Amino acid sequence: MAENLTFRYKISGDDFTRAGEASSNVKSKLKQMGVDNNAIRKVAIAMYEGEINMVIHANGGTITVEISSDNIHLVLADTGPGIADIEKAMREGYSTAPEEVRSLGFGAGMGLPNMKKYSDNMTIESVVGVGTTVTMDIHL
Amino acid sequence: MDKFIHSVKLDTNACNGCINCIKYCPTQAIRVRNKKAAIIPEFCVDCGRCIRYCPHHAKIPAYDSVHEMKNYKYTVALPAPSFYAQFNNLTNVDIVLNALLSLGFDDVFEVSAAAELVSELTRVYISQHSENAPFISSACPTVVRIIRVRFPTLLPRLLPIKAPVEIAAEIARDRAIKKTGLPSEDIGIFFISPCPSKVTYAKAPLGIRKSNIDKVLAMKEIYPLLLPHMTHDETHLKPLASSGRIGIGWGGSGGESAGLLTDNYLAADGIMDVLRVLNDLEDEKFHDLNFIELNACSGGCVGGTLTVENPHVAASKNKRLHRYLPVAQTHLNQYPDLESGWTEEVEYEPVFRLGKSFRESLEMMGMVEELTEQLPGLDCGSCGAPTCRALAEDIVRGEATQNDCVHILYDYINSLTGEIASLTKSLDLSEKQNNQSLKLLEEYIEKLTTELTRKDL
């Protein structure tokens, strides 16, 4: 019997209009599985923010969603520019998003703070010039 | 009354088992089984899309017959705001209202008048609960039904105020009882509806225990009956109209929002756009909104499947009709005893959930994923399910088998054929062995026939 269930998504970096598709897909699957509504909401928002970040900053990446009976574990990995100052990046309102992205209503500097807010545990590993891996847990 | 009734019937003679309706259904509620389209009642939200798209007109909206009028001692007609826009060159609502009396109704009460009360109530409600905004309109029963099965976290955002038609029915019944002294059951409240979703609502309302609407008539049935009763001579008309721009404006998308006198609103229409808005709202992608107006039909109620006029033409007629009317003509202070709030909580119905428990669902989801991988991914619909994934879910739920997929079945037949070919080749051609190979061949043909009959191709 399968104890854990894993979904993998490849996030394309060149198309803004498709950002959010993966989190939306996860959301509908979690609903079908009868996951607690509040947990679904947290996963959807945290993952959506991460997905948008990948599109804006890192030219895409991969998202792995691992569901077990008491936890949802998200791994968002990219090979983008990396985050020079993680502490600064975690500050609400701090953003390095380019102007054309902000004009679309993104890049308000709430991405990482929201991911932290909506997850029960979050880690960021980042090397400038190599890439960033964010992991998040949402307990069930 | 059953929680999951709907108002779409199937004309089994007209249905030829094609895949149009299963593809258009936004909740994947239809399956073609034994060459006929069948609705899964729990999944259906009465959006009317299958009725619109069925090329064989096999999907029939359910509604009550106008002959039901005979069964009541006193009848009241409640025309929907979108009704007026069905007529050409209508300049005066009283022409329609007087024609309804001439047709045989004892009284009329405009739903657009009640809509003005709902607009007023909504303005008050939003200003008193602004910290929980945005609120979602609860006037379209399909929107309420889809939130109930798909968007549990949005349930608290539904405006807990009765729909205009319900308030109209309540006022009309009270007025009729006071006027005639008849018991309630002798009074028939007839809603003239643009859509079958209201038919379902009248029988199984959400937010209240029981509706005051007795029968729901189709605009398209009343329309031709009413035309001979309509007059060009306006001098003898009884003055009955009691709604203004706000109330009649409710007939089209954006009308309800316009009645709130706020700019911080969003109005979406058409079930696919409604779903997109609800999805985004759930992910908190909207900011600074007070109100979200959603109508399942394109263009709003003027786009309902029981209307006669083209929805775009009707939308402009609706605007033309109310342009020079007073802003509103019905006000809350005229109805001090009105009970306007919802009395029942609308609860989440997790009908799309795979298993009974999370653990079971987790396991079933794993099986769905695995099966989906094995299916061809063409979403051709030949199995009767709208997508390969939907078939995988049906299989896991025990309602279909893998060989319902024609492509899998072909592969299966192919492998059987290969098997028998190599077996017969390897056999000796002595007489005794020949008999055995014949037997094998017979067995193969039997197996094949069983599969093909079961599939009923």
Coordinates of C-alpha atoms in Angstrom, one line a residue:
Chain A
M1 CA 0.0 0.0 0.0
A2 CA 1.4 3.4 -1.0
E3 CA 1.9 5.4 2.1
N4 CA 3.1 8.6 0.4
L5 CA 2.0 10.2 -2.8
T6 CA 4.4 12.4 -4.8
F7 CA 3.5 14.9 -7.6
R8 CA 6.2 16.5 -9.7
Y9 CA 5.7 19.7 -11.7
K10 CA 8.0 21.4 -14.1
I11 CA 7.5 25.1 -14.0
S12 CA 8.1 26.9 -17.3
G13 CA 10.0 30.2 -16.8
D14 CA 9.0 32.0 -19.9
D15 CA 5.2 32.2 -19.7
F16 CA 3.6 34.4 -17.1
T17 CA 0.1 33.4 -18.0
R18 CA 0.8 29.8 -17.0
A19 CA 2.1 30.7 -13.5
G20 CA -0.2 29.2 -10.9
E21 CA -1.3 26.2 -13.0
A22 CA 0.7 23.7 -10.8
S23 CA -0.6 25.1 -7.5
S24 CA -4.1 25.0 -8.9
N25 CA -3.7 21.4 -10.0
V26 CA -2.4 20.4 -6.5
K27 CA -5.3 22.2 -4.9
S28 CA -7.9 20.3 -6.8
K29 CA -6.2 17.0 -6.0
L30 CA -6.0 17.8 -2.3
K31 CA -9.7 18.5 -2.4
Q32 CA -10.4 15.2 -4.0
M33 CA -8.4 13.6 -1.2
G34 CA -10.4 15.3 1.5
V35 CA -7.5 17.2 3.0
D36 CA -8.5 19.7 5.6
N37 CA -9.7 22.9 3.9
N38 CA -7.5 25.2 5.8
A39 CA -4.4 23.1 5.0
I40 CA -5.4 23.2 1.3
R41 CA -5.6 26.9 1.4
K42 CA -2.2 27.2 3.0
V43 CA -0.6 24.8 0.5
A44 CA -2.3 26.6 -2.5
I45 CA -1.2 30.1 -1.4
A46 CA 2.4 29.1 -0.4
M47 CA 2.9 27.1 -3.5
Y48 CA 1.4 29.8 -5.8
E49 CA 3.8 32.4 -4.3
G50 CA 6.8 30.0 -4.9
E51 CA 5.6 29.3 -8.4
I52 CA 5.4 33.0 -9.2
N53 CA 8.9 33.5 -7.7
M54 CA 10.3 30.8 -10.0
V55 CA 8.8 32.4 -13.0
I56 CA 9.9 36.0 -12.1
H57 CA 13.4 35.3 -10.9
A58 CA 14.6 31.9 -11.9
N59 CA 13.4 31.1 -15.4
G60 CA 11.3 28.2 -14.0
G61 CA 12.3 25.1 -12.0
T62 CA 10.7 22.1 -10.5
I63 CA 8.2 21.6 -7.7
T64 CA 7.8 18.4 -5.8
V65 CA 4.8 17.8 -3.6
E66 CA 4.9 14.9 -1.2
I67 CA 1.8 14.0 0.6
S68 CA 1.8 11.7 3.6
S69 CA -0.8 11.1 6.2
D70 CA 0.3 13.9 8.5
N71 CA 2.3 16.3 6.3
I72 CA 2.6 17.9 3.0
H73 CA 6.2 18.5 2.0
L74 CA 7.0 20.9 -0.8
V75 CA 10.3 21.3 -2.5
L76 CA 10.8 24.1 -5.0
A77 CA 14.1 23.9 -6.8
D78 CA 15.5 26.2 -9.4
T79 CA 18.8 26.9 -11.1
G80 CA 18.3 30.7 -11.1
P81 CA 20.5 33.5 -10.0
G82 CA 20.3 32.6 -6.3
I83 CA 19.4 35.0 -3.4
A84 CA 22.3 37.2 -2.2
D85 CA 20.8 38.2 1.1
I86 CA 18.1 35.8 2.3
E87 CA 17.4 37.8 5.4
K88 CA 16.6 40.9 3.3
A89 CA 14.6 38.8 0.9
M90 CA 12.4 37.6 3.7
R91 CA 11.4 41.2 4.7
E92 CA 7.9 42.2 3.7
G93 CA 7.9 44.7 0.8
Y94 CA 11.5 44.0 -0.2
S95 CA 11.6 43.1 -3.9
T96 CA 14.2 42.7 -6.7
A97 CA 11.5 42.1 -9.3
P98 CA 12.1 44.2 -12.5
E99 CA 9.7 47.0 -13.4
E100 CA 7.9 45.2 -16.1
V101 CA 6.9 42.5 -13.7
R102 CA 5.7 45.0 -11.1
S103 CA 3.6 46.7 -13.7
L104 CA 1.7 43.4 -13.9
G105 CA 0.9 43.5 -10.3
F106 CA 3.5 41.1 -9.1
G107 CA 6.7 41.8 -7.2
A108 CA 5.2 43.4 -4.2
G109 CA 7.8 41.9 -1.9
M110 CA 5.4 39.5 -0.3
G111 CA 6.3 36.2 -1.9
L112 CA 8.8 34.7 0.6
P113 CA 7.1 36.3 3.6
N114 CA 3.8 34.8 2.5
M115 CA 5.4 31.4 2.0
K116 CA 6.7 31.6 5.5
K117 CA 3.4 32.7 6.9
Y118 CA 1.4 30.0 5.2
S119 CA 3.8 27.1 5.9
D120 CA 4.5 25.5 9.3
N121 CA 8.2 25.1 8.5
M122 CA 10.3 26.6 5.7
T123 CA 14.0 26.5 4.8
I124 CA 15.8 28.3 2.0
E125 CA 19.1 27.1 0.6
S126 CA 20.6 29.4 -2.0
V127 CA 23.9 29.9 -3.7
V128 CA 24.4 32.9 -5.9
G129 CA 24.8 31.9 -9.5
V130 CA 23.8 28.3 -8.8
G131 CA 20.2 28.3 -7.7
T132 CA 17.7 28.2 -4.9
T133 CA 15.9 25.4 -3.1
V134 CA 13.0 26.2 -0.9
T135 CA 11.3 23.5 1.2
M136 CA 8.1 24.0 3.0
D137 CA 6.0 21.8 5.3
I138 CA 2.3 22.1 6.0
H139 CA 1.2 19.8 8.8
L140 CA -2.1 17.9 8.6
Chain B
M1 CA -36.4 16.8 -0.6
D2 CA -33.2 15.3 -1.8
K3 CA -30.1 17.6 -1.5
F4 CA -28.9 16.7 -5.0
I5 CA -31.7 17.2 -7.4
H6 CA -31.3 18.9 -10.7
S7 CA -33.5 20.2 -13.5
V8 CA -32.1 18.7 -16.6
K9 CA -34.0 15.8 -18.2
L10 CA -32.9 13.5 -20.9
D11 CA -34.9 12.8 -24.1
T12 CA -33.6 9.3 -24.5
N13 CA -34.9 9.0 -28.0
A14 CA -32.9 12.1 -29.1
C15 CA -29.7 11.2 -27.2
N16 CA -27.4 9.3 -29.5
G17 CA -24.6 8.8 -27.0
C18 CA -22.2 11.4 -28.5
I19 CA -19.7 13.1 -26.3
N20 CA -20.7 16.7 -26.6
C21 CA -22.3 17.2 -23.3
I22 CA -19.7 15.3 -21.3
K23 CA -17.0 17.6 -22.8
Y24 CA -18.9 20.8 -22.0
C25 CA -19.9 20.0 -18.5
P26 CA -17.8 22.2 -16.2
T27 CA -18.1 19.8 -13.2
Q28 CA -17.6 16.6 -15.2
A29 CA -21.0 15.4 -14.1
I30 CA -22.1 13.5 -17.2
R31 CA -21.1 10.0 -18.4
V32 CA -22.3 8.2 -21.5
R33 CA -23.3 4.7 -20.4
N34 CA -25.0 2.3 -22.8
K35 CA -25.1 4.9 -25.5
K36 CA -27.1 7.4 -23.3
A37 CA -25.9 10.5 -21.4
A38 CA -26.5 10.1 -17.7
I39 CA -26.0 12.9 -15.1
I40 CA -24.4 12.2 -11.8
P41 CA -26.8 14.2 -9.6
E42 CA -24.2 15.0 -6.8
F43 CA -21.9 16.6 -9.4
C44 CA -24.5 18.6 -11.3
V45 CA -24.9 22.3 -10.4
D46 CA -27.7 23.1 -13.0
C47 CA -25.5 25.5 -15.0
G48 CA -27.5 24.6 -18.2
R49 CA -24.4 24.2 -20.4
C50 CA -25.4 20.7 -21.6
I51 CA -28.8 22.0 -22.6
R52 CA -27.1 24.7 -24.6
Y53 CA -24.6 22.5 -26.3
C54 CA -26.4 19.3 -27.0
P55 CA -26.6 19.2 -30.8
H56 CA -29.5 16.8 -30.7
H57 CA -31.6 18.7 -28.1
A58 CA -31.7 15.7 -25.9
K59 CA -31.0 17.7 -22.8
I60 CA -34.3 19.2 -21.7
P61 CA -34.7 21.8 -19.0
A62 CA -37.4 20.9 -16.4
Y63 CA -40.1 23.5 -15.5
D64 CA -43.7 23.6 -14.5
S65 CA -46.6 23.9 -16.8
V66 CA -48.7 27.0 -17.1
H67 CA -51.8 24.8 -16.6
E68 CA -50.8 24.4 -13.0
M69 CA -52.6 27.8 -12.5
K70 CA -55.9 25.9 -12.4
N71 CA -54.8 24.1 -9.2
Y72 CA -54.9 27.3 -7.1
K73 CA -57.7 29.6 -6.1
Y74 CA -55.5 32.7 -6.3
T75 CA -52.4 33.0 -8.4
V76 CA -49.6 35.6 -8.4
A77 CA -47.0 35.9 -11.2
L78 CA -43.5 37.0 -10.4
P79 CA -41.7 38.1 -13.6
A80 CA -37.9 38.0 -13.4
P81 CA -36.1 41.3 -14.2
S82 CA -34.8 39.6 -17.4
F83 CA -38.3 39.0 -18.7
Y84 CA -38.9 42.5 -20.0
A85 CA -35.9 42.3 -22.2
Q86 CA -37.5 39.5 -24.2
F87 CA -40.0 41.8 -25.9
N88 CA -39.3 44.1 -28.8
N89 CA -39.7 47.9 -28.4
L90 CA -41.0 47.6 -24.9
T91 CA -41.1 51.1 -23.3
N92 CA -43.4 50.4 -20.4
V93 CA -43.2 47.5 -17.9
D94 CA -46.9 47.9 -17.1
I95 CA -47.7 46.5 -20.6
V96 CA -46.2 43.2 -19.5
L97 CA -47.7 43.3 -16.0
N98 CA -51.2 44.1 -17.2
A99 CA -50.9 41.3 -19.9
L100 CA -50.1 38.8 -17.1
L101 CA -53.3 39.8 -15.3
S102 CA -55.2 39.5 -18.6
L103 CA -53.7 36.0 -19.1
G104 CA -55.3 34.9 -15.9
F105 CA -53.1 35.7 -13.0
D106 CA -54.9 37.4 -10.1
D107 CA -51.9 39.6 -9.1
V108 CA -48.3 40.3 -10.1
F109 CA -45.3 41.2 -8.1
E110 CA -42.1 42.2 -9.9
V111 CA -38.9 40.3 -8.8
S112 CA -37.1 43.6 -9.8
A113 CA -38.9 45.4 -7.0
A114 CA -37.7 42.8 -4.5
A115 CA -34.2 43.1 -6.1
E116 CA -34.2 46.7 -5.1
L117 CA -34.8 45.6 -1.5
V118 CA -31.9 43.1 -1.8
S119 CA -29.6 45.8 -3.1
E120 CA -30.5 48.0 -0.1
L121 CA -30.0 45.1 2.3
T122 CA -26.6 44.2 0.7
R123 CA -25.4 47.8 1.0
V124 CA -26.2 47.7 4.7
Y125 CA -24.7 44.2 5.2
I126 CA -21.4 45.1 3.5
S127 CA -21.0 48.3 5.4
Q128 CA -21.6 46.5 8.7
H129 CA -19.2 43.6 7.8
S130 CA -16.6 45.3 5.7
E131 CA -13.8 43.5 7.6
N132 CA -14.9 40.2 6.0
A133 CA -15.4 41.5 2.5
P134 CA -15.5 40.6 -0.3
F135 CA -18.9 39.0 -0.3
I136 CA -20.2 36.8 -3.1
S137 CA -23.7 37.3 -4.5
S138 CA -26.0 34.5 -3.6
A139 CA -28.7 35.3 -6.1
C140 CA -27.7 32.8 -8.8
P141 CA -28.5 29.3 -7.4
T142 CA -25.9 27.6 -9.6
V143 CA -23.2 29.8 -8.1
V144 CA -24.3 28.8 -4.6
R145 CA -24.4 25.1 -5.6
I146 CA -20.9 25.1 -7.1
I147 CA -19.4 26.8 -4.0
R148 CA -21.2 24.2 -1.9
V149 CA -19.4 21.3 -3.7
R150 CA -16.1 22.9 -4.8
F151 CA -15.1 25.9 -2.7
P152 CA -15.6 25.2 1.0
T153 CA -13.4 28.1 2.1
L154 CA -15.6 30.5 0.2
L155 CA -18.9 29.5 1.9
P156 CA -18.5 32.2 4.6
R157 CA -18.3 34.8 1.8
L158 CA -21.7 34.1 0.5
L159 CA -24.1 36.9 1.1
P160 CA -26.6 35.5 3.6
I161 CA -29.5 37.3 2.1
K162 CA -32.5 35.7 0.4
A163 CA -32.5 36.0 -3.4
P164 CA -34.8 38.6 -4.9
V165 CA -37.2 36.0 -6.2
E166 CA -37.6 34.5 -2.7
I167 CA -38.3 37.9 -1.2
A168 CA -40.8 38.6 -4.0
A169 CA -42.5 35.3 -3.3
E170 CA -42.7 36.1 0.4
I171 CA -44.2 39.5 -0.1
A172 CA -46.6 38.3 -2.7
R173 CA -47.9 35.5 -0.5
D174 CA -48.4 37.8 2.5
R175 CA -50.2 40.3 0.3
A176 CA -52.4 37.6 -1.2
I177 CA -53.4 36.1 2.2
K178 CA -54.3 39.5 3.5
K179 CA -56.3 40.4 0.5
T180 CA -58.2 37.2 0.0
G181 CA -58.3 35.6 3.5
L182 CA -57.5 32.3 1.8
P183 CA -55.3 29.7 3.4
S184 CA -51.7 29.7 2.1
E185 CA -52.1 26.4 0.2
D186 CA -54.8 27.9 -2.0
I187 CA -52.4 30.6 -3.2
G188 CA -50.1 29.8 -6.1
I189 CA -46.9 31.8 -6.4
F190 CA -45.6 31.4 -10.0
F191 CA -42.1 32.6 -10.9
I192 CA -41.5 33.3 -14.6
S193 CA -37.9 32.1 -14.8
P194 CA -35.0 32.6 -17.2
C195 CA -33.4 29.3 -16.1
P196 CA -34.0 25.8 -14.8
S197 CA -31.6 26.4 -12.0
K198 CA -34.4 28.3 -10.2
V199 CA -36.6 25.2 -10.7
T200 CA -34.2 23.3 -8.6
Y201 CA -34.0 26.2 -6.2
A202 CA -37.7 26.3 -5.6
K203 CA -37.7 22.6 -4.7
A204 CA -34.5 22.4 -2.8
P205 CA -33.4 25.9 -1.8
L206 CA -30.1 26.6 -0.1
G207 CA -29.8 29.1 2.8
I208 CA -33.5 28.7 3.7
R209 CA -35.6 25.7 4.7
K210 CA -38.5 26.0 2.3
S211 CA -39.1 28.3 -0.6
N212 CA -42.3 30.4 -1.0
I213 CA -42.3 29.8 -4.7
D214 CA -44.9 27.1 -5.7
K215 CA -44.3 26.7 -9.4
V216 CA -41.6 27.8 -11.8
L217 CA -42.6 28.7 -15.4
A218 CA -40.4 29.0 -18.4
M219 CA -40.1 32.4 -20.1
K220 CA -40.1 30.7 -23.4
E221 CA -43.5 29.1 -22.7
I222 CA -45.2 32.2 -21.3
Y223 CA -43.8 34.5 -24.0
P224 CA -46.0 33.4 -26.9
L225 CA -49.1 33.1 -24.6
L226 CA -48.6 36.6 -23.4
L227 CA -48.1 38.4 -26.8
P228 CA -51.9 38.5 -27.6
H229 CA -52.6 40.1 -24.2
M230 CA -50.2 42.9 -24.7
T231 CA -51.7 46.2 -25.7
H232 CA -50.3 49.2 -27.6
D233 CA -52.9 51.4 -26.0
E234 CA -51.3 52.5 -22.8
T235 CA -54.2 54.7 -21.6
H236 CA -56.1 51.8 -19.8
L237 CA -53.2 50.2 -18.1
K238 CA -53.3 49.7 -14.4
P239 CA -50.2 51.3 -12.9
L240 CA -48.5 48.2 -11.4
A241 CA -44.8 48.8 -12.0
S242 CA -42.8 49.4 -8.9
S243 CA -39.1 49.0 -9.8
G244 CA -36.5 51.3 -11.2
R245 CA -33.1 51.2 -12.8
I246 CA -31.5 49.2 -10.0
G247 CA -34.2 46.4 -10.0
I248 CA -34.5 45.9 -13.7
G249 CA -30.8 46.2 -14.1
W250 CA -30.4 43.0 -12.2
G251 CA -31.5 41.2 -15.4
G252 CA -28.0 41.5 -16.8
S253 CA -24.5 40.9 -15.6
G254 CA -23.2 43.8 -13.6
G255 CA -26.7 45.0 -12.7
E256 CA -26.6 43.7 -9.1
S257 CA -23.2 45.4 -8.6
A258 CA -24.5 48.7 -10.0
G259 CA -27.2 48.6 -7.3
L260 CA -24.5 48.7 -4.6
L261 CA -23.2 52.1 -5.6
T262 CA -19.6 51.0 -5.1
D263 CA -16.7 50.8 -7.6
N264 CA -14.9 48.0 -5.7
Y265 CA -16.7 45.1 -7.3
L266 CA -16.1 42.4 -9.8
A267 CA -18.9 41.0 -12.0
A268 CA -18.2 37.8 -13.9
D269 CA -20.7 35.8 -16.0
G270 CA -20.6 32.5 -17.8
I271 CA -19.9 29.4 -15.7
M272 CA -16.3 29.0 -16.9
D273 CA -15.4 32.5 -15.9
V274 CA -17.3 32.1 -12.6
L275 CA -15.1 29.1 -11.9
R276 CA -11.9 31.0 -12.7
V277 CA -12.9 33.8 -10.4
L278 CA -13.8 31.4 -7.5
N279 CA -10.4 29.7 -7.9
D280 CA -8.5 33.0 -7.8
L281 CA -10.6 34.2 -4.9
E282 CA -9.8 31.1 -3.0
D283 CA -6.1 31.8 -3.6
E284 CA -6.6 35.4 -2.3
K285 CA -5.6 36.9 -5.6
F286 CA -8.0 39.8 -5.4
H287 CA -7.5 42.9 -3.3
D288 CA -9.7 45.7 -2.2
L289 CA -12.9 44.2 -3.4
N290 CA -16.2 44.6 -1.5
F291 CA -18.5 42.5 -3.7
I292 CA -18.3 39.8 -6.3
E293 CA -21.2 39.3 -8.6
L294 CA -21.3 36.0 -10.3
N295 CA -23.9 34.7 -12.9
A296 CA -23.6 31.2 -14.3
C297 CA -25.1 32.3 -17.6
S298 CA -23.2 34.4 -20.1
G299 CA -24.6 38.0 -19.9
G300 CA -26.3 37.2 -16.6
C301 CA -30.0 36.1 -16.3
V302 CA -30.8 37.4 -19.8
G303 CA -28.6 34.5 -21.0
G304 CA -30.6 31.8 -19.3
T305 CA -31.7 28.7 -21.2
L306 CA -35.4 29.4 -20.8
T307 CA -35.2 32.8 -22.5
V308 CA -36.2 33.5 -26.0
E309 CA -34.2 36.6 -27.0
N310 CA -30.5 36.5 -27.9
P311 CA -28.7 37.4 -24.6
H312 CA -26.7 40.2 -26.1
V313 CA -29.7 41.8 -27.7
A314 CA -31.6 41.3 -24.5
A315 CA -28.8 42.9 -22.5
S316 CA -29.1 46.1 -24.6
K317 CA -32.9 46.1 -24.5
N318 CA -32.7 45.8 -20.7
K319 CA -30.5 48.9 -20.5
R320 CA -32.7 50.8 -22.9
L321 CA -35.8 50.0 -20.9
H322 CA -34.4 51.2 -17.5
R323 CA -32.3 54.1 -18.7
Y324 CA -34.8 56.8 -17.9
L325 CA -36.5 55.2 -14.9
P326 CA -36.0 56.5 -11.3
V327 CA -33.0 54.8 -9.6
A328 CA -35.2 52.7 -7.4
Q329 CA -39.0 52.6 -6.6
T330 CA -39.2 50.0 -3.9
H331 CA -37.6 50.6 -0.5
L332 CA -37.1 48.8 2.7
N333 CA -39.2 51.2 4.8
Q334 CA -42.2 50.0 2.8
Y335 CA -41.7 46.5 4.2
P336 CA -40.8 46.8 7.9
D337 CA -41.6 43.2 8.7
L338 CA -39.5 41.6 6.0
E339 CA -37.5 38.6 7.0
S340 CA -34.7 38.9 4.6
G341 CA -31.8 36.8 6.0
W342 CA -30.8 33.2 5.4
T343 CA -32.0 30.9 8.1
E344 CA -30.0 27.8 7.2
E345 CA -26.3 27.4 7.0
V346 CA -25.0 26.2 3.6
E347 CA -22.7 23.3 4.3
Y348 CA -19.8 21.9 2.3
E349 CA -20.7 18.8 0.4
P350 CA -17.5 17.0 -0.6
V351 CA -19.0 15.1 -3.4
F352 CA -15.8 15.0 -5.5
R353 CA -13.8 13.3 -2.7
L354 CA -12.4 9.9 -3.8
G355 CA -12.6 7.9 -0.6
K356 CA -14.4 7.9 2.8
S357 CA -11.3 8.8 4.8
F358 CA -8.1 10.8 4.0
R359 CA -6.1 7.6 4.1
E360 CA -8.4 5.8 1.7
S361 CA -8.5 8.9 -0.6
L362 CA -4.7 9.1 -0.5
E363 CA -4.4 5.5 -1.6
M364 CA -7.1 5.9 -4.3
M365 CA -5.4 9.1 -5.6
G366 CA -2.2 7.0 -6.0
M367 CA -4.2 4.5 -8.1
V368 CA -5.8 7.3 -10.2
E369 CA -2.3 8.7 -10.9
E370 CA -1.0 5.3 -12.0
L371 CA -4.0 4.5 -14.1
T372 CA -4.0 8.0 -15.8
E373 CA -0.4 7.3 -16.8
Q374 CA -1.5 4.0 -18.5
L375 CA -4.3 5.6 -20.4
P376 CA -3.6 7.2 -23.8
G377 CA -4.2 10.8 -22.6
L378 CA -6.2 11.7 -25.7
D379 CA -9.3 12.7 -23.7
C380 CA -11.3 11.4 -26.6
G381 CA -14.4 10.7 -24.6
S382 CA -15.1 7.3 -26.3
C383 CA -15.3 5.6 -22.9
G384 CA -18.1 7.9 -21.9
A385 CA -16.0 9.9 -19.4
P386 CA -14.9 13.4 -20.4
T387 CA -11.1 12.9 -19.8
C388 CA -8.7 10.0 -19.3
R389 CA -8.3 11.2 -15.8
A390 CA -12.0 11.1 -15.2
L391 CA -12.1 7.5 -16.5
A392 CA -9.2 6.7 -14.1
E393 CA -11.3 8.1 -11.2
D394 CA -14.4 6.2 -12.3
I395 CA -12.3 3.0 -12.4
V396 CA -10.9 3.6 -8.9
R397 CA -14.5 4.4 -7.7
G398 CA -15.5 1.0 -9.2
E399 CA -17.8 2.5 -11.8
A400 CA -15.8 1.6 -14.9
T401 CA -13.1 -0.7 -16.1
Q402 CA -9.9 -0.2 -18.0
N403 CA -11.3 -1.9 -21.1
D404 CA -13.9 0.9 -21.4
C405 CA -11.0 2.7 -23.0
V406 CA -11.2 1.7 -26.7
H407 CA -7.5 2.2 -27.1
I408 CA -6.7 -0.1 -24.2
L409 CA -9.2 -2.6 -25.6
Y410 CA -7.6 -2.6 -29.0
D411 CA -4.2 -3.3 -27.4
Y412 CA -5.8 -6.1 -25.4
I413 CA -7.3 -7.6 -28.6
N414 CA -4.0 -7.2 -30.3
S415 CA -2.2 -9.1 -27.5
L416 CA -4.8 -11.9 -27.6
T417 CA -4.4 -12.2 -31.3
G418 CA -0.6 -12.3 -31.0
E419 CA -0.9 -15.0 -28.4
I420 CA -3.2 -17.2 -30.4
A421 CA -1.1 -16.7 -33.5
S422 CA 2.1 -17.9 -31.9
L423 CA 0.3 -20.7 -30.1
T424 CA -1.2 -22.1 -33.3
K425 CA 2.1 -21.8 -35.1
S426 CA 4.0 -23.8 -32.5
L427 CA 1.5 -26.7 -32.6
D428 CA 2.1 -29.9 -34.6
L429 CA -0.1 -30.3 -37.5
S430 CA -1.0 -33.9 -36.6
E431 CA -4.7 -34.5 -36.5
K432 CA -4.9 -34.7 -32.7
Q433 CA -3.0 -31.5 -32.3
N434 CA -5.2 -29.8 -35.0
N435 CA -8.2 -30.4 -32.9
Q436 CA -6.5 -28.7 -30.0
S437 CA -5.5 -25.7 -32.0
L438 CA -9.1 -25.4 -33.2
K439 CA -10.2 -25.5 -29.7
L440 CA -7.8 -22.7 -28.8
L441 CA -9.0 -20.7 -31.7
E442 CA -12.6 -21.1 -30.6
E443 CA -11.7 -20.0 -27.1
Y444 CA -10.0 -16.9 -28.5
I445 CA -13.0 -16.0 -30.6
E446 CA -15.3 -16.5 -27.7
K447 CA -13.2 -14.2 -25.5
L448 CA -13.1 -11.6 -28.2
T449 CA -16.8 -11.7 -28.7
T450 CA -17.5 -11.4 -25.0
E451 CA -15.2 -8.3 -24.8
L452 CA -16.8 -6.6 -27.8
T453 CA -20.3 -7.4 -26.7
R454 CA -19.7 -6.0 -23.3
K455 CA -18.2 -2.9 -24.8
D456 CA -21.2 -2.6 -27.1
L457 CA -19.2 -0.9 -29.8

